[in-house]
Amino acid sequence: MEYDFRAIEKKWQARWVEQKTYRVTEDKKKKKLYVLNMFPYPSGAGLHVGHPLGYIASDIYARFKRLEGFNVLNPMGYDAYGLPAEQYAIQTGQHPAKTTETNIKRYREQLDKLGFCFDWEREVRTCEPNYYKWTQWAFMKMFGSFYSNRSLSATDGEDKPKARSIDELAEYFRLNGTDGLDRYGVACSEELTFTAKEWNSWDEKRQQETLMNYRIAYLGETMVNWCAELGTVLANDEVVDGVSVRGGYPVVQKKMRQWCLRVSAYAQRLLDGLNTVDWTESLKETQKNWIGRSEGAEVEFRVKDSDKSFTIFTTRADTMFGVTFMVLAPESDLVSMLTTDNQRKEVEDYVAYVKKRTERDRISDKKVTGVFSGSYAINPLTDEPVPIWISEYVLAGYGTGAIMAVPAHDSRDYAFARHFGLPVIPLIEGADVSEESFDAKEGIVCNSESKKLSLNGLTVKDAIEKTKQYVTEQGLGRVKVNFRLRDAIFSRQRYWGEPFPVYYKDNMPYMIPEECLPLELPEIDQYKPTEDGQPPLGHAKLWAWDTKTNSVVEKTLVDNTTVFPLELNTMPGFAGSSAYYLRYMDPKNNNALVGKEADEYWQNVDLYVGGTEHATGHLIYSRFWNKFLFDMGVSCKEEPYEKLVNQGMIQGRSNFVYRDNIATAEKGHPVFVSLNLKKECKDVTPIHVDVNIVSNDVLDIDAFKSWRPEYSDAEFVTENGKYICGWAIEKMSKSMFNVVNPDMIVEKYGADTLRLYEMFLGPVEQSKPWDTNGIDGCHRFLKKLWNLFDNAINATGPSAATKESLKSLHKLIKKVTQDIPLFSYNTSISAFMICVNELSQQKCNDREVMKTLSILIAPFAPHIAEELWERIGGLGSVCDAAWPAFDEKYMTESSIMMGVAFNGKRRFEMEFAADADNKTIEETVKNDERTTKYTDGKKIVKVIIVPKRMVNIVLGGL
Ligand code: ANZ
């Protein structure tokens, strides 16, 4: 029988649906295992062969674990909100829901063809109300919470850093104001001080505004790239040189009130959690850098001839003797406070210049800019005045937005001092102060002595400690840990995202009642911002909240007494992807994001597979989100993803044709020369050709002509009748015409071949080029496997596995069982190829061997495995079989073959027991008839035995 992969794959895909083979329920009798792929954004282009790489890798693992007896959850869904659908809507008027639906359908068809073991009953789509209800719900809980290191109720004794109800904080303010609050480590945007009396005298609005400073989801003033002409906020990469990429309109930095999430409160826990998960070191390092923990000190500097002072953050308190100027961030409130009248004009011009620069420009640009404020600060250790400057290299959002500058030991300060002619005081003995030699962490401190403190002779480390201690004792400052991790801006001026469950009363936000969730995204007729610069939801007619009926009503009814305007921003892309793994555990639950039972059973994700592009954004936000839900008692594990594997990228293998420009000009029509002829041409231009009309680097000329009609009259100079294309490895992209669609491969070779081949290309984590040319090898292997079974099925009479066959099989069991947990699939596949070759040579037709073989191949090539399993007499689905155990006894050799040589000439072979000793071997050889023949009466002088290989008999004379 032929290997008819098309019929087989169709049959089993239908059978799996019909029999609900991949449906999974919480089964307490079995151990759980949760495998998760980063869910896709369903783009219009569909899947290319690079996309399924991770899905195949995790599918193999999921199937393997199921065979090992685990109850495996392997769900799939769609990250369905996003910009491309919205942009398409702006261009064409097509509702993004429609585009998204069409794209999802296409994805699903493509995914279904690849034979994944997804439980589609658990599918989630982030744009569906019954899903985003829980995104809105979590946001509401964050609004209702603050974060502190300890509980504020003294009797409680609870001591854990976590999110707590904002009511607890309001109650504290009622009783104490902010008095004593610093003992609890309460996270906030700004340190506030007020008394209980003040708090109690404030109206609701003032109290609400104050609480906003502490909420985990809060409205905060943040800097955005504002483009007045486009009426919208732009992302950093939409702005170049102070103008919008689209339209070239001016963009300025503007403070805007936006929803933010206090991710920074969780910085330490996000850092600590990395010690408990099984991720690669490089990924952990990326996260650590992003979180950016930095231990230092905050020190107060007085302003000369003034009662004002300001605080700076430094990690090098030891360098205070080398301070020759101070620098403020241009956005800092200190700027207007410290600028003298003489300098005001110059400072204002400078601040206006910086407003046009994005933070990215400011960090990456090496240009030195700045302006003197006119004021001086007093160095608290030397009592000497130093000038206060303003410069964009100090960022407003980090530390205190003000620094002490030590040009001898910091390269940015050095560049600044050189540019503006400020002094440089070296502080390390023998250190050469130049731009290249700032790293003085190992040196001995000098030039650091005053009446107050002496650091001379100390190491840098000791000097830092001594200074910190002095500063703290003298009340000049305090030890401070800073994190680079910022709060996340959570508002987007877009349509296609989750609406906020928020209405505004007297300009303050209020949540709609929890039982009214979800608040559904309203219909609008235009997807652009409004004329007056409101986000697209400004176009919605039915978008106001009636507090009497608790329902959405016409905007015209807003009276600001019972009917209020609803929030016009929507949530960003990462909102829906932050807790989706929890929803898969219990996707249909209408009463909770995830029910207790499901959560306690599935716990968290055992294996998470996805791309490195999510190493910071998604993985930070979703870990934060999960920790918050953990604090709320919703998720039972602090860390959502135990093990994480990043699959590599599949690069494209592009093909080229070569235009001979001279011949083209001479003949008046395009002339293309084959690859190996091009060296004879003086002037050739390589032109990308669609890889789908090239096979084994041979061009389908007719297909090329119809693909590019402008070349329909072209002449092709071939080699042996073939036009050979050149090739190169490039990014897989439409513009390089090297995108390989998996549908075509499936059509031609079948999904099992595609699955095997993607894994055979190389280690899962590595990036590697796609090369369709190699796929035949994998396909041939499956045919060979098929034939092996075919022979066994057609064989008549009883059969028993030979020792060799059992050895081949058990070698394979051992290899595959070891390789799969290491994601070393390419080596597993090589082992399969070797084993199938051996079994074919051995003419093995033992049914038990075949049965085991079909179980082993099932994770990799599930369709053919099912078919073979059924044909060989397996019961039910091969998915429910048990993974075979390998037995060492089949692998040890019971006997060995050794060559027998006479005077170095190999004459014949003999079999010995594997454990035979040299004496037995020598005796057996001597007694063999053939030995008598080859000795031919000569004397045996010596017998040399090379263990397990050779017996050499040295003969003497007669
Ligand atoms: C004096 C000094 C001397 C510094 C020296 C460094 C080296 P990390 O490790 O990233 O926390 N700094 C503080 N706030 C800043 C801001 N808002 N924008 C730009 N720079 C800022 O870096 C902390 C150091 O970066 C601080 O220590 C401060 O410069 C600077 F030899 O103070 B340092």
PDB file of C-alpha atoms and ligand atoms in Angstrom, residues 292-297 312-320 323 327 329 362 392-413 427 438 441 482-484, ligand 1:
ATOM      1  CA  GLY A 292      17.405  47.650  36.922  1.00  0.00           C
ATOM      2  CA  ARG A 293      17.877  47.488  40.678  1.00  0.00           C
ATOM      3  CA  SER A 294      20.359  50.072  41.857  1.00  0.00           C
ATOM      4  CA  GLU A 295      21.509  50.604  45.429  1.00  0.00           C
ATOM      5  CA  GLY A 296      22.603  54.111  46.321  1.00  0.00           C
ATOM      6  CA  ALA A 297      21.844  57.140  48.431  1.00  0.00           C
ATOM      7  CA  ILE A 312      19.883  63.937  44.260  1.00  0.00           C
ATOM      8  CA  PHE A 313      20.294  60.182  43.781  1.00  0.00           C
ATOM      9  CA  THR A 314      23.763  58.689  43.513  1.00  0.00           C
ATOM     10  CA  THR A 315      25.212  55.201  43.467  1.00  0.00           C
ATOM     11  CA  ARG A 316      28.655  56.656  44.224  1.00  0.00           C
ATOM     12  CA  ALA A 317      28.282  58.569  47.453  1.00  0.00           C
ATOM     13  CA  ASP A 318      32.082  58.247  47.830  1.00  0.00           C
ATOM     14  CA  THR A 319      32.603  60.702  44.967  1.00  0.00           C
ATOM     15  CA  MET A 320      30.987  63.654  46.709  1.00  0.00           C
ATOM     16  CA  VAL A 323      31.416  67.159  42.586  1.00  0.00           C
ATOM     17  CA  VAL A 327      22.518  68.886  36.875  1.00  0.00           C
ATOM     18  CA  ALA A 329      16.430  67.301  34.323  1.00  0.00           C
ATOM     19  CA  ARG A 362      18.041  61.882  24.611  1.00  0.00           C
ATOM     20  CA  GLU A 392      18.756  66.630  28.875  1.00  0.00           C
ATOM     21  CA  TYR A 393      21.109  63.812  29.826  1.00  0.00           C
ATOM     22  CA  VAL A 394      19.470  63.774  33.232  1.00  0.00           C
ATOM     23  CA  LEU A 395      16.086  62.097  32.927  1.00  0.00           C
ATOM     24  CA  ALA A 396      13.092  63.322  34.887  1.00  0.00           C
ATOM     25  CA  GLY A 397      11.652  59.873  35.509  1.00  0.00           C
ATOM     26  CA  TYR A 398      14.655  58.299  37.221  1.00  0.00           C
ATOM     27  CA  GLY A 399      15.919  58.798  40.779  1.00  0.00           C
ATOM     28  CA  THR A 400      15.023  62.335  41.799  1.00  0.00           C
ATOM     29  CA  GLY A 401      15.596  63.914  38.373  1.00  0.00           C
ATOM     30  CA  ALA A 402      18.645  65.712  39.751  1.00  0.00           C
ATOM     31  CA  ILE A 403      22.282  64.629  40.051  1.00  0.00           C
ATOM     32  CA  MET A 404      25.596  65.644  41.524  1.00  0.00           C
ATOM     33  CA  ALA A 405      28.094  65.586  38.664  1.00  0.00           C
ATOM     34  CA  VAL A 406      31.522  64.017  39.159  1.00  0.00           C
ATOM     35  CA  PRO A 407      33.331  64.488  35.851  1.00  0.00           C
ATOM     36  CA  ALA A 408      36.436  62.588  36.970  1.00  0.00           C
ATOM     37  CA  HIS A 409      34.425  59.377  37.389  1.00  0.00           C
ATOM     38  CA  ASP A 410      31.394  59.500  35.148  1.00  0.00           C
ATOM     39  CA  SER A 411      31.721  59.674  31.387  1.00  0.00           C
ATOM     40  CA  ARG A 412      28.571  61.743  30.741  1.00  0.00           C
ATOM     41  CA  ASP A 413      29.592  64.232  33.432  1.00  0.00           C
ATOM     42  CA  LEU A 427      39.591  61.065  43.401  1.00  0.00           C
ATOM     43  CA  PHE A 438      36.482  55.963  34.494  1.00  0.00           C
ATOM     44  CA  LYS A 441      35.893  50.828  41.529  1.00  0.00           C
ATOM     45  CA  ASN A 482      16.042  52.613  42.950  1.00  0.00           C
ATOM     46  CA  PHE A 483      14.604  50.594  40.123  1.00  0.00           C
ATOM     47  CA  ARG A 484      14.743  51.514  36.504  1.00  0.00           C
TER      48      ARG A 484
HETATM   49  C1  ANZ B   1      27.536  60.568  41.167  1.00  0.00           C
HETATM   50  C2  ANZ B   1      28.321  59.578  40.403  1.00  0.00           C
HETATM   51  C3  ANZ B   1      29.683  59.416  40.321  1.00  0.00           C
HETATM   52  C4  ANZ B   1      27.479  58.720  39.706  1.00  0.00           C
HETATM   53  C5  ANZ B   1      30.208  58.391  39.571  1.00  0.00           C
HETATM   54  C6  ANZ B   1      27.930  57.695  38.933  1.00  0.00           C
HETATM   55  C7  ANZ B   1      29.323  57.549  38.856  1.00  0.00           C
HETATM   56  P1  ANZ B   1      22.260  53.670  38.019  1.00  0.00           P
HETATM   57  O1  ANZ B   1      23.334  52.682  38.287  1.00  0.00           O
HETATM   58  O2  ANZ B   1      21.663  53.570  36.670  1.00  0.00           O
HETATM   59  O3  ANZ B   1      21.222  53.724  39.119  1.00  0.00           O
HETATM   60  N1  ANZ B   1      21.869  59.512  37.833  1.00  0.00           N
HETATM   61  C8  ANZ B   1      21.036  59.557  38.877  1.00  0.00           C
HETATM   62  N2  ANZ B   1      19.825  59.978  38.508  1.00  0.00           N
HETATM   63  C9  ANZ B   1      19.891  60.202  37.191  1.00  0.00           C
HETATM   64  C10 ANZ B   1      18.952  60.674  36.223  1.00  0.00           C
HETATM   65  N3  ANZ B   1      17.713  60.984  36.567  1.00  0.00           N
HETATM   66  N4  ANZ B   1      19.353  60.771  34.943  1.00  0.00           N
HETATM   67  C11 ANZ B   1      20.612  60.466  34.590  1.00  0.00           C
HETATM   68  N5  ANZ B   1      21.549  60.046  35.454  1.00  0.00           N
HETATM   69  C12 ANZ B   1      21.189  59.902  36.742  1.00  0.00           C
HETATM   70  O4  ANZ B   1      22.969  55.122  37.962  1.00  0.00           O
HETATM   71  C13 ANZ B   1      22.944  55.979  39.033  1.00  0.00           C
HETATM   72  C14 ANZ B   1      23.881  57.097  38.705  1.00  0.00           C
HETATM   73  O5  ANZ B   1      23.402  57.774  37.531  1.00  0.00           O
HETATM   74  C15 ANZ B   1      23.925  58.097  39.814  1.00  0.00           C
HETATM   75  O6  ANZ B   1      25.171  58.053  40.490  1.00  0.00           O
HETATM   76  C16 ANZ B   1      23.962  59.421  39.076  1.00  0.00           C
HETATM   77  O7  ANZ B   1      25.324  59.680  38.873  1.00  0.00           O
HETATM   78  C17 ANZ B   1      23.298  59.158  37.771  1.00  0.00           C
HETATM   79  F1  ANZ B   1      31.495  58.213  39.512  1.00  0.00           F
HETATM   80  O8  ANZ B   1      26.177  60.130  41.055  1.00  0.00           O
HETATM   81  B1  ANZ B   1      26.007  59.119  39.992  1.00  0.00           B
END
